[in-house]
Each structure stands twice: as C-alpha cells, then as structure tokens.
Amino acid sequence: MPRSTEFSHIIARKPSKSVTSGLRAHDGTDPDAALFASQHEAYLEAIRQSGVEVLVLPALEEFPDSVFVEDAAICIQGAAIVTNPGASTRAGEGLAIKPTLDTEFDQVFTLPAEATLDGGDVLLTDTDAFIGLSERTNEAGYSELSNILSQFGYSGRRVNTPKSILHFKSDCGLLDSNTIFATPALAATGAFEGYKILATPEGESAAANIICINGTVFISEGFPQSQKLLTQAGYKVVSLNTSEAAKVDGGLSCMSLRFSQ
Ligand code: CIR
C-alpha cells in the first residue's frame, strides 16, 4: 500500500469563531464562521466516505488559524512530529495538539524551538520528504525534520519556495506515488526531479492544493479545467467548497493530518 496516498485515519480541528481574524497575505473579506463550519463538516464527511476514521478536536478560540491543523504536526505511520508553526499567532498550536498525538502515536518528536516549520511546507511521497523553505519554515526546521524523517526511510529534499507562495503545498499536491499536481511556478524550480508533473491549467493555480486519499482526489470547487484534466488523466475526482478557508489562505490539505495506523 503506498504510504503517501493510503490512510486509515485523519485528525482535524473544528474551526473557531475567531477564524474570522485568521492570517491572510492580502486584505480581503473575512470568512463567515458559520459557513466555514458547514464546509468543514462536508469536508470531514467526504473523507469519511473514503473509508477513513475521523478524529475531530474541539475548536481553539485563542488560535484563529488552528483549523489548519496540518501546520502544527507531521504524522506518519507510528510517529508524529510536533512542529513550531512560524507565524507568531500560531506558535502555540504545536503544544496544543501534542496531548492528542501522545495518545494516538507510539513515538512523538518535538522540533526544538529554533526550528520553525509549518506542515503546509512538507509534501511526503513514499520515499521523499519535500520541505519548502518559506516565511514560516527555516533552515533549522528543514534539517531537524529531515533528520527525524530519515529514521523512517524518507529522504529530505530541500526546496526554496518562490517568495510569492505562502506554503510549499499551496502550490502542489500528490496525485499518486509518482505524480505531483503543481503550479507552473513551483514546477519551474526543478524541485520535483524524478517525478511526473501535471501542471495546473492557466488561471487555476489555486487548484494545486489537492489531497489524494485512498484513490479519491479531492479538489476545491471552481476549477473546471483542473477537474477535467485530472479526470481525463484517470483520477477519481471529488470537488469540495473551500470558499471560506480560501479567504484566510487555507485549502484542502491544511485541514487534516492524514496517516495510517
Ligand atoms: C496561515 O496563514 O497560517 C493560515 N491563515 C492559513 C494556513 C494554511 N495552511 C496550509 O496551507 N497548510
């Protein structure tokens, strides 16, 4: 079973009402908290339908961005790594999720304080851990995480994420063990050598943050060309409305930690 796209469990966290003041790179409309909550429910239900057990943690009002649980930890089979999210308002999210990880995993590692890293900057394939340096993820984050993951058979691949991209995975997602859906901007870095790339169609860069779970590729609604491209390439595609997450720079991958037990 490919460990990069087959999962038995996810951990998610309900969006807080304070999500309306979530971080965003450009000023814009606040998300509607009630609509966010219903879109989040639909997201969890769709993932349940793909045969996954869903653990939903309570909302944390003190952390407006804590629904984006992917940034606070990296989860693999048998082990989890608590991160230090790189934005100051998110720094405590790792500590907040640690008790859950201690219950769910045999081994839990914690990155040292000087190593900042958002899980959104990490793309795991079966063999590689792509780690994008960004405003949130520093050199120490890269080296500490790749050292830990090397114990589990992953090769760390350091990527300089282009400045215009918030998180590495804002611009890419794994379609299967060897194929990455990526924006032309990220693909142009040459980071994905050895992998097949499908590029997001023109004007649809925001579609790149897909997740593949047990044979279903989840994509955000509103990207017809991408949906057509992936369907024609033979993938089973399900689209989900992520309009409210998008208002605070979030997408599909950010709202779950996916792993197998
Ligand atoms: C942030 O800026 O941290 C949040 N508003 C969005 C985080 C999205 N997470 C992700 O792409 N992994």
PDB file of N, CA and C and ligand atoms in Angstrom, residues 22-24 65 68 70-71 90 118-120 136 166-167 170 248-251 253-254, ligand 1:
ATOM      1  N   GLY A  22      -8.384  35.144  11.050  1.00  0.00           N
ATOM      2  CA  GLY A  22      -7.244  34.322  10.616  1.00  0.00           C
ATOM      3  C   GLY A  22      -6.277  35.134   9.763  1.00  0.00           C
ATOM      4  N   LEU A  23      -5.037  34.678   9.749  1.00  0.00           N
ATOM      5  CA  LEU A  23      -3.999  35.367   8.966  1.00  0.00           C
ATOM      6  C   LEU A  23      -4.312  35.277   7.477  1.00  0.00           C
ATOM      7  N   ARG A  24      -3.918  36.299   6.759  1.00  0.00           N
ATOM      8  CA  ARG A  24      -4.015  36.250   5.293  1.00  0.00           C
ATOM      9  C   ARG A  24      -2.969  37.187   4.718  1.00  0.00           C
ATOM     10  N   ASP A  65      -6.250  30.415  13.592  1.00  0.00           N
ATOM     11  CA  ASP A  65      -5.902  29.578  12.429  1.00  0.00           C
ATOM     12  C   ASP A  65      -5.790  28.089  12.764  1.00  0.00           C
ATOM     13  N   PHE A  68      -6.430  24.915  10.679  1.00  0.00           N
ATOM     14  CA  PHE A  68      -5.421  24.458   9.707  1.00  0.00           C
ATOM     15  C   PHE A  68      -4.392  23.583  10.436  1.00  0.00           C
ATOM     16  N   GLU A  70      -2.920  20.934   9.870  1.00  0.00           N
ATOM     17  CA  GLU A  70      -1.762  20.358   9.174  1.00  0.00           C
ATOM     18  C   GLU A  70      -0.459  21.076   9.521  1.00  0.00           C
ATOM     19  N   ASP A  71      -0.558  22.365   9.874  1.00  0.00           N
ATOM     20  CA  ASP A  71       0.675  23.117  10.096  1.00  0.00           C
ATOM     21  C   ASP A  71       1.332  22.802  11.435  1.00  0.00           C
ATOM     22  N   ARG A  90       0.510  31.682  15.736  1.00  0.00           N
ATOM     23  CA  ARG A  90       0.254  30.247  15.612  1.00  0.00           C
ATOM     24  C   ARG A  90       1.273  29.417  16.399  1.00  0.00           C
ATOM     25  N   ASP A 118       6.061  24.902   9.264  1.00  0.00           N
ATOM     26  CA  ASP A 118       4.619  24.667   9.085  1.00  0.00           C
ATOM     27  C   ASP A 118       4.465  23.381   8.279  1.00  0.00           C
ATOM     28  N   GLY A 119       3.570  22.508   8.716  1.00  0.00           N
ATOM     29  CA  GLY A 119       3.350  21.267   7.979  1.00  0.00           C
ATOM     30  C   GLY A 119       2.932  21.508   6.531  1.00  0.00           C
ATOM     31  N   GLY A 120       2.374  22.668   6.251  1.00  0.00           N
ATOM     32  CA  GLY A 120       1.990  23.004   4.878  1.00  0.00           C
ATOM     33  C   GLY A 120       3.182  23.137   3.948  1.00  0.00           C
ATOM     34  N   ARG A 136       7.652  30.815   6.881  1.00  0.00           N
ATOM     35  CA  ARG A 136       7.290  30.080   8.090  1.00  0.00           C
ATOM     36  C   ARG A 136       8.294  28.985   8.466  1.00  0.00           C
ATOM     37  N   LEU A 166       2.764  31.118  -0.256  1.00  0.00           N
ATOM     38  CA  LEU A 166       2.722  31.062   1.212  1.00  0.00           C
ATOM     39  C   LEU A 166       3.369  29.778   1.716  1.00  0.00           C
ATOM     40  N   HIS A 167       2.755  28.666   1.359  1.00  0.00           N
ATOM     41  CA  HIS A 167       3.270  27.373   1.773  1.00  0.00           C
ATOM     42  C   HIS A 167       3.623  26.565   0.526  1.00  0.00           C
ATOM     43  N   SER A 170       0.751  25.059  -0.906  1.00  0.00           N
ATOM     44  CA  SER A 170      -0.274  25.907  -1.521  1.00  0.00           C
ATOM     45  C   SER A 170      -0.240  25.661  -3.027  1.00  0.00           C
ATOM     46  N   VAL A 248      -8.775  32.939   4.091  1.00  0.00           N
ATOM     47  CA  VAL A 248      -7.626  33.060   5.009  1.00  0.00           C
ATOM     48  C   VAL A 248      -6.495  32.129   4.549  1.00  0.00           C
ATOM     49  N   ASP A 249      -6.363  32.051   3.229  1.00  0.00           N
ATOM     50  CA  ASP A 249      -5.234  31.365   2.583  1.00  0.00           C
ATOM     51  C   ASP A 249      -5.147  29.872   2.880  1.00  0.00           C
ATOM     52  N   GLY A 250      -6.280  29.261   3.238  1.00  0.00           N
ATOM     53  CA  GLY A 250      -6.270  27.825   3.528  1.00  0.00           C
ATOM     54  C   GLY A 250      -6.843  27.030   2.364  1.00  0.00           C
ATOM     55  N   GLY A 251      -6.543  25.749   2.343  1.00  0.00           N
ATOM     56  CA  GLY A 251      -7.070  24.873   1.305  1.00  0.00           C
ATOM     57  C   GLY A 251      -7.383  23.511   1.882  1.00  0.00           C
ATOM     58  N   SER A 253      -5.553  20.524   1.996  1.00  0.00           N
ATOM     59  CA  SER A 253      -4.588  19.735   2.778  1.00  0.00           C
ATOM     60  C   SER A 253      -4.472  20.270   4.199  1.00  0.00           C
ATOM     61  N   CYS A 254      -4.610  21.589   4.337  1.00  0.00           N
ATOM     62  CA  CYS A 254      -4.365  22.241   5.644  1.00  0.00           C
ATOM     63  C   CYS A 254      -5.306  21.782   6.740  1.00  0.00           C
TER      64      CYS A 254
HETATM   65  C1  CIR B   1      -1.993  30.979   7.835  1.00  0.00           C
HETATM   66  O1  CIR B   1      -1.646  31.978   7.207  1.00  0.00           O
HETATM   67  O2  CIR B   1      -1.223  30.362   8.568  1.00  0.00           O
HETATM   68  C2  CIR B   1      -3.419  30.484   7.699  1.00  0.00           C
HETATM   69  N1  CIR B   1      -4.299  31.588   7.555  1.00  0.00           N
HETATM   70  C3  CIR B   1      -3.542  29.560   6.528  1.00  0.00           C
HETATM   71  C4  CIR B   1      -2.774  28.289   6.700  1.00  0.00           C
HETATM   72  C5  CIR B   1      -2.922  27.372   5.567  1.00  0.00           C
HETATM   73  N2  CIR B   1      -2.219  26.183   5.821  1.00  0.00           N
HETATM   74  C6  CIR B   1      -1.604  25.474   4.881  1.00  0.00           C
HETATM   75  O3  CIR B   1      -1.543  25.876   3.731  1.00  0.00           O
HETATM   76  N3  CIR B   1      -1.023  24.365   5.270  1.00  0.00           N
END
